[in-house]
Coordinates of C-alpha atoms in Angstrom, one line a residue:
M60 CA 69.9 33.2 45.4
E61 CA 69.6 34.7 42.2
N62 CA 66.9 36.9 41.2
V63 CA 65.0 34.7 38.8
P64 CA 61.7 36.1 37.8
V65 CA 59.0 33.5 38.9
E66 CA 55.7 33.9 37.1
C67 CA 52.8 33.3 39.3
E68 CA 49.3 33.1 37.9
R69 CA 47.0 35.4 39.5
P70 CA 43.6 34.6 40.4
P71 CA 41.2 36.0 37.7
G72 CA 39.9 39.4 38.6
K73 CA 36.4 40.4 38.9
K74 CA 36.5 41.9 35.4
V75 CA 37.7 38.7 33.9
E76 CA 35.2 36.8 35.9
K77 CA 32.4 38.9 34.7
E78 CA 33.5 38.6 31.2
R79 CA 33.6 34.8 31.5
E80 CA 30.1 34.7 33.0
K81 CA 28.8 36.9 30.2
K82 CA 30.3 34.6 27.7
R83 CA 28.7 31.6 29.4
K84 CA 25.3 33.2 29.5
S85 CA 25.5 34.3 25.9
R86 CA 26.3 30.7 25.0
E87 CA 23.5 29.5 27.1
R88 CA 21.1 32.0 25.4
E89 CA 22.4 30.9 22.0
D90 CA 22.0 27.2 22.8
K91 CA 18.5 28.0 24.2
E92 CA 17.6 29.8 20.9
F93 CA 19.1 27.1 18.8
S94 CA 17.3 24.3 20.8
E95 CA 14.0 26.3 20.5
A96 CA 14.5 26.7 16.7
L97 CA 15.4 22.9 16.4
R98 CA 12.2 22.0 18.5
E99 CA 10.0 24.3 16.3
M100 CA 11.4 22.7 13.2
T101 CA 11.0 19.3 14.5
D102 CA 7.3 20.1 15.5
D103 CA 6.6 21.6 12.1
R104 CA 8.1 18.5 10.4
K105 CA 5.8 16.3 12.5
I106 CA 2.7 18.4 11.5
L107 CA 3.9 18.3 7.9
M108 CA 4.2 14.5 8.0
V109 CA 0.8 14.2 9.6
E110 CA -0.8 16.3 6.9
R111 CA 1.0 14.4 4.3
K112 CA -0.4 11.0 5.7
E113 CA -3.8 12.5 5.9
S114 CA -3.5 13.6 2.4
L115 CA -2.4 10.3 1.0
M116 CA -5.2 8.6 3.0
R117 CA -7.7 10.9 1.3
V118 CA -6.3 10.2 -2.1
E119 CA -6.4 6.4 -1.4
N120 CA -9.9 6.5 -0.2
R121 CA -10.9 8.6 -3.3
N122 CA -9.2 6.0 -5.5
A123 CA -10.9 3.3 -3.7
E124 CA -14.2 4.9 -4.1
L125 CA -13.4 5.4 -7.9
L126 CA -12.4 1.8 -8.3
E127 CA -15.6 0.7 -6.6
I128 CA -17.7 3.0 -8.9
K129 CA -15.8 1.6 -12.0
K130 CA -16.4 -2.2 -10.7
K131 CA -20.1 -1.4 -10.3
K132 CA -20.4 0.2 -13.8
V133 CA -18.5 -2.7 -15.4
E134 CA -21.0 -5.1 -13.6
M135 CA -23.8 -3.2 -14.8
E136 CA -22.5 -3.1 -18.4
I137 CA -22.0 -7.0 -18.2
K138 CA -25.5 -7.5 -16.9
A139 CA -27.0 -5.3 -19.6
Q140 CA -25.0 -7.3 -22.3
E141 CA -26.3 -10.5 -20.9
E142 CA -29.9 -9.1 -21.0
R143 CA -29.5 -7.9 -24.5
S144 CA -28.0 -11.5 -25.4
M145 CA -31.1 -13.1 -23.7
I146 CA -33.4 -10.9 -25.7
L147 CA -31.6 -11.5 -28.9
A148 CA -31.6 -15.3 -28.3
E149 CA -35.3 -15.2 -27.6
K150 CA -36.0 -13.4 -30.8
K151 CA -33.8 -15.8 -32.8
R152 CA -35.7 -18.6 -31.1
K153 CA -39.1 -17.3 -32.1
N154 CA -37.8 -16.5 -35.6
D155 CA -36.6 -20.0 -35.9
M156 CA -39.9 -21.4 -34.8
E157 CA -41.8 -19.4 -37.3
I158 CA -39.4 -20.6 -40.0
M159 CA -39.9 -24.2 -39.0
K160 CA -43.7 -23.9 -39.0
L161 CA -43.6 -22.6 -42.5
D162 CA -45.6 -24.7 -45.1
I163 CA -43.1 -24.6 -48.0
G164 CA -45.4 -26.8 -50.2
S165 CA -47.3 -23.8 -51.4
M166 CA -44.2 -21.8 -52.3
N167 CA -42.3 -21.7 -55.7
S168 CA -39.2 -23.9 -56.1
V169 CA -36.8 -21.0 -55.3
Q170 CA -38.5 -20.1 -52.1
Q171 CA -39.0 -23.8 -51.1
E172 CA -35.2 -24.3 -51.6
Y173 CA -34.3 -21.1 -49.6
F174 CA -36.6 -21.9 -46.6
H175 CA -35.7 -25.6 -46.7
N176 CA -32.0 -24.7 -46.3
L177 CA -32.8 -22.3 -43.4
Q178 CA -34.8 -25.1 -41.7
M179 CA -31.8 -27.5 -42.2
E180 CA -29.5 -24.9 -40.7
I181 CA -31.8 -24.4 -37.7
L182 CA -31.9 -28.2 -37.1
E183 CA -28.1 -28.5 -37.5
E184 CA -27.7 -25.7 -34.8
Q185 CA -30.1 -27.5 -32.4
R186 CA -28.1 -30.8 -32.9
N187 CA -25.0 -29.1 -32.3
K188 CA -26.3 -27.5 -29.0
A189 CA -27.4 -30.9 -27.6

């Protein structure tokens, strides 16, 4: 037999085993730190999302309240306008009645013509309403 060098792998020594264990623990510690940082970031994101949602809800509520206030204001303006229209219509009706009651026989011809034309306009308006 010839002398052929045979390479045999030796079992790892204590020093190599300790180094391997040290690297494993270091990786575990890094993984744990990474996992902790990731968990904190995830928790922070959840909190931020909740705060954002609450903020949006507050804005939506404020907008809804403002819209309701504007609706009430418009309703009040419409009601006030209707009341003004009714008052004006009543004043016009009273004025028309006074014009219709006038005795135009005692007036000069210009006044008679003017008030006669007004009376005719009032009659025409009444006919058109009916």
